[in-house]
């Protein structure tokens, strides 16, 4: 198999400004320097002419780069900001949703060098970086394959179910139809060559070149999150109702194997309110800095955390985030949990409306101005008058969906001397590691 290329959606704006550093070829013509492309009635206006699509190919692959001006990073996260970014490979511009989309077409190994540099800190251990290279490569190739299957079979991919009492929605890849992945945390954080990749990242990519996780003969959909909170979540509780045999419940530990059934409310409550032994139960700054970039280190409590909302603050937040006016919030009732204690269904009881929402990301988006750290939480109501609490405190576990590799747990394993294959097979149960190209 030849090394594949990947199409990454970077920028979605009515006008895209970019700088071609070096000679790029488009329709047989060489162009260089600062350029502006503008959306114009379902077409692209560039240099006074209209196009349906533009592709700027580098005359020399490794010698040329291009800059995209004002790229938004951390979309909808607490650290959202704009920055100029630099990329290798080709630049493709298309029209989508009455805007232009800027797409970087790049070889997979170059893409991974950037992803690992963006996702991980430069201080990460080699074994952790090698593990991450394998899962990022696996996840990407699995997504490209999944997209292809959906397109070929023209199967309808639905990501929500709605009744009068229930709104269940999950967020996966269904909104990327014109490129393979986006450049933000929704897929994998990718910032081109904006930040220099370190020698250790390049070493990790080269050492694992072409390696993927397989289950049987199929590439694993290798998910990962920041901190599982001590127990792995299963895929079907976060996304579509498909059970993957390698993404199953397990404790994030080698010393203690048993794990309570956290789908049972009393067990989940006990688990979340305590601090059980797990690889990711660490406050070691050296370990945390391996996984967390500076803007993620603005957050400090991962394994267990607390958030308190006043009544007015919560009811306004939920209305704003969901578009539904529940009135005053009377209760937040856990209806269903996954194997890590993460809520997959939460009933919001208001004076005007009652509705059960899910899955985990919908719950996290509804209860936070950006994303609540996780949906593994229990609720305490304070000062209830005439049935209306004056405040709600959420006590929670973990950061992210908790499916697949736990980055903080994996960093701890790396520090403890585990090799990358041992780390991978701890998180992807019954999988194997194979070289595709």
Tab-separated table of C-alpha atoms in Angstrom:
chain	number	residue	atom	x	y	z
A	1	UNK	CA	0.000	0.000	0.000
A	2	UNK	CA	1.304	3.474	-0.913
A	3	UNK	CA	1.223	6.188	1.756
A	4	UNK	CA	-2.204	7.858	1.402
A	5	UNK	CA	-2.957	11.591	1.415
A	6	UNK	CA	-5.511	13.224	3.701
A	7	UNK	CA	-7.782	16.239	3.086
A	8	UNK	CA	-8.056	18.449	6.181
A	9	UNK	CA	-10.672	21.212	6.474
A	10	UNK	CA	-8.919	24.195	8.100
A	11	UNK	CA	-10.867	27.398	7.521
A	12	UNK	CA	-14.525	28.263	6.861
A	13	UNK	CA	-14.955	31.937	5.950
A	14	UNK	CA	-16.620	34.168	3.302
A	15	UNK	CA	-13.105	35.369	2.416
A	16	UNK	CA	-9.813	33.506	2.741
A	17	UNK	CA	-6.495	35.319	2.717
A	18	UNK	CA	-3.373	33.230	2.179
A	19	UNK	CA	0.318	33.593	1.344
A	20	UNK	CA	2.094	31.149	-0.982
A	21	UNK	CA	5.710	30.825	0.186
A	22	UNK	CA	7.451	29.548	-2.916
A	23	UNK	CA	6.119	28.510	-6.317
A	24	UNK	CA	2.659	26.908	-6.489
A	25	UNK	CA	1.021	25.587	-9.637
A	26	UNK	CA	-2.636	26.089	-10.560
A	27	UNK	CA	-4.027	25.187	-14.009
A	28	UNK	CA	-0.438	25.027	-15.322
A	29	UNK	CA	0.378	28.575	-14.112
A	30	UNK	CA	2.955	29.377	-11.401
A	31	UNK	CA	1.779	31.694	-8.600
A	32	UNK	CA	3.384	32.964	-5.406
A	33	UNK	CA	2.888	35.587	-2.666
A	34	UNK	CA	-0.216	37.051	-0.961
A	35	UNK	CA	-3.623	36.022	-2.369
A	36	UNK	CA	-7.291	36.666	-1.528
A	37	UNK	CA	-10.227	34.439	-2.511
A	38	UNK	CA	-13.834	35.522	-1.863
A	39	UNK	CA	-17.195	33.734	-1.878
A	40	UNK	CA	-19.358	35.063	-4.719
A	41	UNK	CA	-22.780	33.488	-5.336
A	42	UNK	CA	-21.833	29.803	-5.027
A	43	UNK	CA	-18.445	30.379	-6.685
A	44	UNK	CA	-14.918	31.469	-5.761
A	45	UNK	CA	-13.723	34.888	-6.894
A	46	UNK	CA	-9.930	34.933	-7.314
A	47	UNK	CA	-7.884	37.414	-9.364
A	48	UNK	CA	-11.023	38.791	-11.031
A	49	UNK	CA	-12.338	35.413	-12.255
A	50	UNK	CA	-14.918	32.951	-10.896
A	51	UNK	CA	-14.113	29.278	-10.171
A	52	UNK	CA	-15.974	26.278	-8.709
A	53	UNK	CA	-12.819	24.978	-7.062
A	54	UNK	CA	-9.144	25.984	-6.788
A	55	UNK	CA	-6.167	23.723	-6.075
A	56	UNK	CA	-2.720	25.238	-5.479
A	57	UNK	CA	-0.101	22.459	-5.786
A	58	UNK	CA	3.458	23.065	-4.502
A	59	UNK	CA	6.065	22.972	-7.291
A	60	UNK	CA	8.412	21.256	-4.789
A	61	UNK	CA	6.687	19.299	-2.006
A	62	UNK	CA	9.010	19.936	0.969
A	63	UNK	CA	10.429	23.299	-0.184
A	64	UNK	CA	7.090	25.171	-0.385
A	65	UNK	CA	4.602	26.155	2.295
A	66	UNK	CA	1.529	28.378	2.512
A	67	UNK	CA	0.123	30.572	5.292
A	68	UNK	CA	-3.579	30.853	6.112
A	69	UNK	CA	-4.450	34.144	7.827
A	70	UNK	CA	-6.735	34.261	10.905
A	71	UNK	CA	-7.523	30.584	11.466
A	72	UNK	CA	-9.851	29.996	14.438
A	73	UNK	CA	-8.499	27.351	16.822
A	74	UNK	CA	-10.310	25.770	19.780
A	75	UNK	CA	-13.750	26.339	18.197
A	76	UNK	CA	-16.336	26.578	21.040
A	77	UNK	CA	-13.725	25.738	23.687
A	78	UNK	CA	-12.783	28.057	26.545
A	79	UNK	CA	-9.488	28.961	24.838
A	80	UNK	CA	-10.896	29.775	21.352
A	81	UNK	CA	-8.637	32.238	19.489
A	82	UNK	CA	-7.420	33.209	16.002
A	83	UNK	CA	-3.905	32.789	14.645
A	84	UNK	CA	-2.031	32.662	11.341
A	85	UNK	CA	-0.965	29.130	10.426
A	86	UNK	CA	1.555	27.592	8.024
A	87	UNK	CA	1.152	24.340	6.075
A	88	UNK	CA	3.015	21.960	3.757
A	89	UNK	CA	1.221	20.223	0.866
A	90	UNK	CA	-1.489	21.607	-1.416
A	91	UNK	CA	-4.233	24.165	-0.702
A	92	UNK	CA	-7.710	23.405	-2.030
A	93	UNK	CA	-10.561	25.936	-1.898
A	94	UNK	CA	-14.190	24.850	-2.295
A	95	UNK	CA	-17.643	26.375	-1.714
A	96	UNK	CA	-19.691	25.077	1.235
A	97	UNK	CA	-22.681	26.568	3.083
A	98	UNK	CA	-22.355	29.997	1.404
A	99	UNK	CA	-18.720	30.275	2.503
A	100	UNK	CA	-15.328	29.126	1.301
A	101	UNK	CA	-13.633	26.124	2.862
A	102	UNK	CA	-9.839	25.997	2.899
A	103	UNK	CA	-8.553	22.413	2.743
A	104	UNK	CA	-4.969	21.202	3.191
A	105	UNK	CA	-4.157	18.112	1.066
A	106	UNK	CA	-1.179	16.443	2.734
A	107	UNK	CA	0.549	13.064	3.106
A	108	UNK	CA	-0.554	11.123	6.182
A	109	UNK	CA	2.870	10.970	7.859
A	110	UNK	CA	3.343	14.778	7.523
A	111	UNK	CA	-0.176	15.254	8.882
A	112	UNK	CA	0.603	13.015	11.855
A	113	UNK	CA	3.836	14.868	12.648
A	114	UNK	CA	1.746	18.016	13.085
A	115	UNK	CA	-1.128	16.318	14.957
A	116	UNK	CA	1.185	14.727	17.502
A	117	UNK	CA	3.044	18.042	17.922
A	118	UNK	CA	-0.290	19.885	18.390
A	119	UNK	CA	-1.998	17.288	20.578
A	120	UNK	CA	0.960	16.525	22.791
A	121	UNK	CA	3.485	18.595	24.646
A	122	UNK	CA	7.122	18.609	23.496
A	123	UNK	CA	8.060	17.030	26.856
A	124	UNK	CA	6.101	13.812	26.201
A	125	UNK	CA	8.007	10.527	26.462
A	126	UNK	CA	8.950	8.644	23.289
A	127	UNK	CA	6.729	5.645	24.163
A	128	UNK	CA	3.693	7.902	24.687
A	129	UNK	CA	4.361	9.647	21.361
A	130	UNK	CA	4.743	6.331	19.542
A	131	UNK	CA	1.424	5.136	21.016
A	132	UNK	CA	-0.221	8.368	19.920
A	133	UNK	CA	1.202	8.112	16.412
A	134	UNK	CA	-0.352	4.648	16.006
A	135	UNK	CA	-3.797	5.673	17.298
A	136	UNK	CA	-3.917	8.914	15.298
A	137	UNK	CA	-2.974	7.012	12.129
A	138	UNK	CA	-5.529	4.271	12.885
A	139	UNK	CA	-8.317	6.714	13.697
A	140	UNK	CA	-7.682	8.727	10.533
A	141	UNK	CA	-7.588	5.727	8.194
A	142	UNK	CA	-10.711	4.272	9.873
A	143	UNK	CA	-12.564	7.586	9.331
A	144	UNK	CA	-11.535	7.782	5.669
A	145	UNK	CA	-12.747	4.193	5.222
A	146	UNK	CA	-16.030	4.929	7.026
A	147	UNK	CA	-16.645	8.012	4.857
A	148	UNK	CA	-15.995	5.961	1.741
A	149	UNK	CA	-18.460	3.268	2.844
A	150	UNK	CA	-21.177	5.837	3.636
A	151	UNK	CA	-20.643	7.522	0.222
A	152	UNK	CA	-20.492	4.244	-1.743
A	153	UNK	CA	-23.568	2.681	-0.153
A	154	UNK	CA	-25.275	6.106	-0.016
A	155	UNK	CA	-26.447	5.019	3.403
A	156	UNK	CA	-28.151	7.693	5.431
A	157	UNK	CA	-26.129	8.444	8.532
A	158	UNK	CA	-28.341	9.829	11.272
A	159	UNK	CA	-26.869	11.327	14.420
A	160	UNK	CA	-29.973	12.036	16.470
A	161	UNK	CA	-33.341	10.720	17.579
A	162	UNK	CA	-36.113	12.991	18.810
A	163	UNK	CA	-39.481	12.416	20.473
A	164	UNK	CA	-41.731	14.737	22.497
A	165	UNK	CA	-39.888	13.766	25.708
A	166	UNK	CA	-36.379	13.053	24.486
A	167	UNK	CA	-33.651	14.604	22.337
A	168	UNK	CA	-30.685	12.263	21.833
A	169	UNK	CA	-27.893	13.565	19.641
A	170	UNK	CA	-24.270	12.656	19.130
A	171	UNK	CA	-21.468	14.462	17.388
A	172	UNK	CA	-19.164	12.511	15.178
A	173	UNK	CA	-18.049	12.972	11.624
A	174	UNK	CA	-21.340	13.288	9.781
A	175	UNK	CA	-20.819	16.941	8.935
A	176	UNK	CA	-17.538	16.445	7.022
A	177	UNK	CA	-18.554	15.255	3.580
A	178	UNK	CA	-16.198	17.305	1.363
A	179	UNK	CA	-12.984	16.522	3.227
A	180	UNK	CA	-11.719	13.736	5.492
A	181	UNK	CA	-11.236	15.500	8.838
A	182	UNK	CA	-11.308	18.992	10.335
A	183	UNK	CA	-8.334	20.610	12.057
A	184	UNK	CA	-9.925	21.135	15.456
A	185	UNK	CA	-10.545	18.989	18.539
A	186	UNK	CA	-13.791	17.762	16.932
A	187	UNK	CA	-11.465	15.510	14.910
A	188	UNK	CA	-7.765	15.872	15.773
A	189	UNK	CA	-6.002	19.135	16.545
A	190	UNK	CA	-3.924	19.978	13.430
A	191	UNK	CA	-1.954	23.196	12.953
A	192	UNK	CA	0.293	22.383	9.997
A	193	UNK	CA	3.908	23.442	10.583
A	194	UNK	CA	2.874	26.523	12.603
A	195	UNK	CA	4.569	25.021	15.628
A	196	UNK	CA	7.860	23.322	14.924
A	197	UNK	CA	7.753	19.590	15.471
A	198	UNK	CA	10.444	18.358	17.814
A	199	UNK	CA	12.973	15.691	16.939
A	200	UNK	CA	11.330	13.255	19.375
A	201	UNK	CA	7.959	13.579	17.554
A	202	UNK	CA	9.641	12.927	14.190
A	203	UNK	CA	11.387	9.939	15.782
A	204	UNK	CA	8.030	8.564	17.043
A	205	UNK	CA	6.418	8.960	13.596
A	206	UNK	CA	9.347	7.307	11.802
A	207	UNK	CA	9.572	4.451	14.332
A	208	UNK	CA	5.892	3.575	13.796
A	209	UNK	CA	5.570	4.495	10.091
A	210	UNK	CA	2.494	2.819	8.568
A	211	UNK	CA	1.579	1.041	11.840
A	212	UNK	CA	-2.106	0.797	12.803
A	213	UNK	CA	-4.311	-0.966	15.337
A	214	UNK	CA	-6.316	-3.819	13.840
A	215	UNK	CA	-9.133	-5.914	15.220
A	216	UNK	CA	-9.406	-8.947	12.945
A	217	UNK	CA	-8.687	-7.425	9.520
A	218	UNK	CA	-10.360	-4.072	10.179
A	219	UNK	CA	-8.575	-0.877	11.251
A	220	UNK	CA	-9.666	0.166	14.747
A	221	UNK	CA	-11.661	3.340	15.250
A	222	UNK	CA	-9.042	4.383	17.813
A	223	UNK	CA	-10.659	7.075	19.946
A	224	UNK	CA	-8.849	8.938	22.730
A	225	UNK	CA	-9.609	11.553	25.355
A	226	UNK	CA	-7.701	13.553	27.963
A	227	UNK	CA	-8.690	11.662	31.135
A	228	UNK	CA	-11.051	8.695	31.475
A	229	UNK	CA	-11.535	9.327	35.213
A	230	UNK	CA	-10.461	5.807	36.145
A	231	UNK	CA	-12.747	3.665	33.951
A	232	UNK	CA	-13.071	3.255	30.166
A	233	UNK	CA	-16.305	4.286	28.465
A	234	UNK	CA	-17.756	2.131	25.663
A	235	UNK	CA	-18.264	3.545	22.161
A	236	UNK	CA	-22.031	3.023	21.942
A	237	UNK	CA	-22.693	5.266	24.949
A	238	UNK	CA	-21.121	8.269	23.166
A	239	UNK	CA	-21.872	7.755	19.467
A	240	UNK	CA	-24.024	5.461	17.318
A	241	UNK	CA	-25.254	2.213	18.846
A	242	UNK	CA	-22.370	0.073	17.619
A	243	UNK	CA	-20.388	-2.004	20.111
A	244	UNK	CA	-16.717	-2.334	19.219
A	245	UNK	CA	-15.112	-5.328	20.984
A	246	UNK	CA	-11.835	-3.405	21.500
A	247	UNK	CA	-13.525	-0.362	23.114
A	248	UNK	CA	-14.971	-1.985	26.215
A	249	UNK	CA	-15.167	-1.225	29.917
A	250	UNK	CA	-12.094	-1.741	32.029
A	251	UNK	CA	-10.425	-0.062	34.949
A	252	UNK	CA	-7.477	2.200	34.066
A	253	UNK	CA	-5.138	0.181	36.241
A	254	UNK	CA	-2.912	-2.895	36.232
A	255	UNK	CA	-2.912	-3.343	40.019
A	256	UNK	CA	-6.688	-3.346	40.639
A	257	UNK	CA	-8.764	-5.118	38.000
A	258	UNK	CA	-12.278	-5.079	39.433
A	259	UNK	CA	-14.601	-2.256	38.409
A	260	UNK	CA	-18.064	-1.599	39.863
A	261	UNK	CA	-21.007	-1.452	37.436
A	262	UNK	CA	-21.053	2.318	37.033
A	263	UNK	CA	-24.316	2.176	35.061
A	264	UNK	CA	-25.949	1.684	38.485
A	265	UNK	CA	-26.604	5.099	40.043
A	266	UNK	CA	-25.427	4.259	43.588
A	267	UNK	CA	-22.176	2.761	42.245
A	268	UNK	CA	-21.569	5.756	39.964
A	269	UNK	CA	-22.204	8.166	42.835
A	270	UNK	CA	-19.702	6.369	45.097
A	271	UNK	CA	-17.108	6.214	42.275
A	272	UNK	CA	-17.395	9.888	41.274
A	273	UNK	CA	-17.374	11.217	44.850
A	274	UNK	CA	-14.184	9.299	45.715
A	275	UNK	CA	-10.697	9.175	44.193
A	276	UNK	CA	-10.072	5.543	43.167
A	277	UNK	CA	-6.637	4.239	42.183
A	278	UNK	CA	-5.988	4.568	38.433
A	279	UNK	CA	-3.143	5.448	36.064
A	280	UNK	CA	-4.828	8.812	35.307
A	281	UNK	CA	-5.282	9.675	39.001
A	282	UNK	CA	-2.226	11.925	39.118
A	283	UNK	CA	-1.362	15.512	39.968
A	284	UNK	CA	2.252	15.067	38.850
A	285	UNK	CA	3.026	18.249	36.902
A	286	UNK	CA	5.790	16.510	34.951
A	287	UNK	CA	3.292	13.937	33.656
A	288	UNK	CA	0.454	16.410	33.051
A	289	UNK	CA	2.734	18.735	31.090
A	290	UNK	CA	3.484	15.834	28.692
A	291	UNK	CA	-0.139	15.717	27.596
A	292	UNK	CA	-1.305	19.277	28.044
A	293	UNK	CA	-0.343	22.266	25.965
A	294	UNK	CA	-0.098	25.627	27.711
A	295	UNK	CA	-3.683	26.578	26.956
A	296	UNK	CA	-4.921	23.246	28.342
A	297	UNK	CA	-2.860	23.751	31.493
A	298	UNK	CA	-5.150	26.696	32.257
A	299	UNK	CA	-7.258	23.811	33.635
A	300	UNK	CA	-5.862	21.937	36.645
A	301	UNK	CA	-8.428	19.445	38.007
A	302	UNK	CA	-8.979	16.551	35.634
A	303	UNK	CA	-9.515	13.375	37.592
A	304	UNK	CA	-12.198	14.877	39.879
A	305	UNK	CA	-13.714	18.360	39.557
A	306	UNK	CA	-16.576	20.586	40.778
A	307	UNK	CA	-18.719	23.280	39.118
A	308	UNK	CA	-21.420	25.329	40.891
A	309	UNK	CA	-24.205	27.261	39.112
A	310	UNK	CA	-26.685	29.663	40.665
A	311	UNK	CA	-30.321	29.139	39.586
A	312	UNK	CA	-30.522	32.184	37.291
A	313	UNK	CA	-27.115	31.420	35.769
A	314	UNK	CA	-28.050	27.785	35.051
A	315	UNK	CA	-31.511	28.440	33.586
A	316	UNK	CA	-30.122	31.196	31.321
A	317	UNK	CA	-27.179	29.007	30.285
A	318	UNK	CA	-29.376	26.024	29.377
A	319	UNK	CA	-31.779	28.231	27.392
A	320	UNK	CA	-28.890	29.855	25.523
A	321	UNK	CA	-27.046	26.593	24.808
A	322	UNK	CA	-30.056	24.447	23.868
A	323	UNK	CA	-32.445	27.039	22.405
A	324	UNK	CA	-35.135	25.617	24.710
A	325	UNK	CA	-36.701	27.691	27.516
A	326	UNK	CA	-37.129	25.311	30.468
A	327	UNK	CA	-38.034	28.173	32.835
A	328	UNK	CA	-36.466	27.802	36.280
A	329	UNK	CA	-34.527	24.553	36.651
A	330	UNK	CA	-36.069	22.300	39.300
A	331	UNK	CA	-33.913	19.212	38.833
A	332	UNK	CA	-31.215	17.455	36.789
A	333	UNK	CA	-31.990	13.736	36.974
A	334	UNK	CA	-29.569	11.005	35.765
A	335	UNK	CA	-31.552	8.636	33.505
A	336	UNK	CA	-28.824	6.449	32.012
A	337	UNK	CA	-25.080	6.062	32.451
A	338	UNK	CA	-22.350	4.311	30.487
A	339	UNK	CA	-19.623	1.995	31.787
A	340	UNK	CA	-17.421	4.855	33.088
A	341	UNK	CA	-20.279	6.530	34.955
A	342	UNK	CA	-20.724	9.095	32.168
A	343	UNK	CA	-24.318	10.197	31.716
A	344	UNK	CA	-25.767	9.269	28.350
A	345	UNK	CA	-29.258	10.531	29.274
A	346	UNK	CA	-30.066	13.419	31.622
A	347	UNK	CA	-33.575	14.661	32.400
A	348	UNK	CA	-33.817	18.441	32.735
A	349	UNK	CA	-36.891	19.360	34.770
A	350	UNK	CA	-37.993	23.001	34.468
A	351	UNK	CA	-41.041	25.046	35.443
A	352	UNK	CA	-41.937	25.413	31.730
A	353	UNK	CA	-40.553	22.269	30.119
A	354	UNK	CA	-39.136	18.840	30.936
A	355	UNK	CA	-36.923	16.989	28.457
A	356	UNK	CA	-34.403	14.142	28.528
A	357	UNK	CA	-31.242	14.936	26.578
A	358	UNK	CA	-28.195	12.903	25.464
A	359	UNK	CA	-25.660	11.657	24.548
A	360	UNK	CA	-22.597	12.720	26.525
A	361	UNK	CA	-21.433	15.659	24.382
A	362	UNK	CA	-24.956	17.094	24.101
A	363	UNK	CA	-25.134	17.048	27.918
A	364	UNK	CA	-21.690	18.665	28.224
A	365	UNK	CA	-22.549	21.370	25.685
A	366	UNK	CA	-25.879	22.168	27.322
A	367	UNK	CA	-24.430	22.583	30.824
A	368	UNK	CA	-21.420	24.759	30.016
A	369	UNK	CA	-20.493	27.885	28.079
A	370	UNK	CA	-18.082	25.681	26.079
A	371	UNK	CA	-17.820	22.002	27.079
A	372	UNK	CA	-18.255	20.605	30.580
A	373	UNK	CA	-15.180	18.478	31.351
A	374	UNK	CA	-17.214	15.272	31.151
A	375	UNK	CA	-20.732	13.916	31.621
A	376	UNK	CA	-19.621	11.686	34.528
A	377	UNK	CA	-21.111	13.823	37.290
A	378	UNK	CA	-23.521	13.797	40.220
A	379	UNK	CA	-25.741	16.719	41.193
A	380	UNK	CA	-26.274	18.422	44.574
A	381	UNK	CA	-29.089	20.996	44.923
A	382	UNK	CA	-28.885	23.669	47.633
A	383	UNK	CA	-31.414	25.936	49.434
A	384	UNK	CA	-34.641	24.620	47.888
A	385	UNK	CA	-37.592	26.999	48.281
A	386	UNK	CA	-41.036	26.039	46.915
A	387	UNK	CA	-39.341	23.263	44.959
A	388	UNK	CA	-36.829	25.638	43.309
A	389	UNK	CA	-33.128	25.125	44.224
A	390	UNK	CA	-31.044	28.296	44.503
A	391	UNK	CA	-27.921	26.500	43.225
A	392	UNK	CA	-26.669	23.265	41.640
A	393	UNK	CA	-23.206	21.764	42.224
A	394	UNK	CA	-21.897	19.200	39.723
A	395	UNK	CA	-19.152	16.907	41.055
A	396	UNK	CA	-17.503	15.154	38.148
A	397	UNK	CA	-14.865	12.686	36.954
A	398	UNK	CA	-12.504	12.841	33.986
A	399	UNK	CA	-12.125	15.090	30.957
A	400	UNK	CA	-13.572	14.119	27.584
A	401	UNK	CA	-15.599	11.083	26.495
A	402	UNK	CA	-13.369	8.446	28.127
A	403	UNK	CA	-13.437	6.044	25.149
A	404	UNK	CA	-10.182	4.384	24.050
A	405	UNK	CA	-6.801	5.742	25.096
A	406	UNK	CA	-6.705	7.983	28.164
A	407	UNK	CA	-3.911	10.475	27.451
A	408	UNK	CA	-3.051	11.205	31.077
A	409	UNK	CA	-3.173	7.490	31.975
A	410	UNK	CA	-0.967	6.661	28.979
A	411	UNK	CA	1.537	9.367	30.002
A	412	UNK	CA	1.756	7.812	33.473
A	413	UNK	CA	2.267	4.345	31.926
A	414	UNK	CA	5.077	5.758	29.765
A	415	UNK	CA	6.727	7.239	32.870
A	416	UNK	CA	6.431	3.869	34.619
A	417	UNK	CA	8.404	2.176	31.843
A	418	UNK	CA	5.606	0.595	29.760
A	419	UNK	CA	6.400	0.299	26.018
A	420	UNK	CA	4.073	1.783	23.417
A	421	UNK	CA	2.598	-1.568	22.378
A	422	UNK	CA	1.762	-2.397	26.031
A	423	UNK	CA	0.128	1.016	26.439
A	424	UNK	CA	-1.962	0.527	23.277
A	425	UNK	CA	-3.100	-2.993	24.159
A	426	UNK	CA	-4.122	-1.821	27.660
A	427	UNK	CA	-6.591	0.670	26.127
A	428	UNK	CA	-7.641	-1.232	22.956
A	429	UNK	CA	-8.551	-4.616	24.311
A	430	UNK	CA	-7.814	-7.625	22.077
A	431	UNK	CA	-6.459	-5.469	19.227
A	432	UNK	CA	-3.167	-6.085	17.362
A	433	UNK	CA	-0.576	-3.717	15.839
A	434	UNK	CA	0.202	-4.136	12.143
A	435	UNK	CA	2.208	-2.282	9.455
A	436	UNK	CA	0.156	-1.213	6.395
A	437	UNK	CA	2.824	0.619	4.377
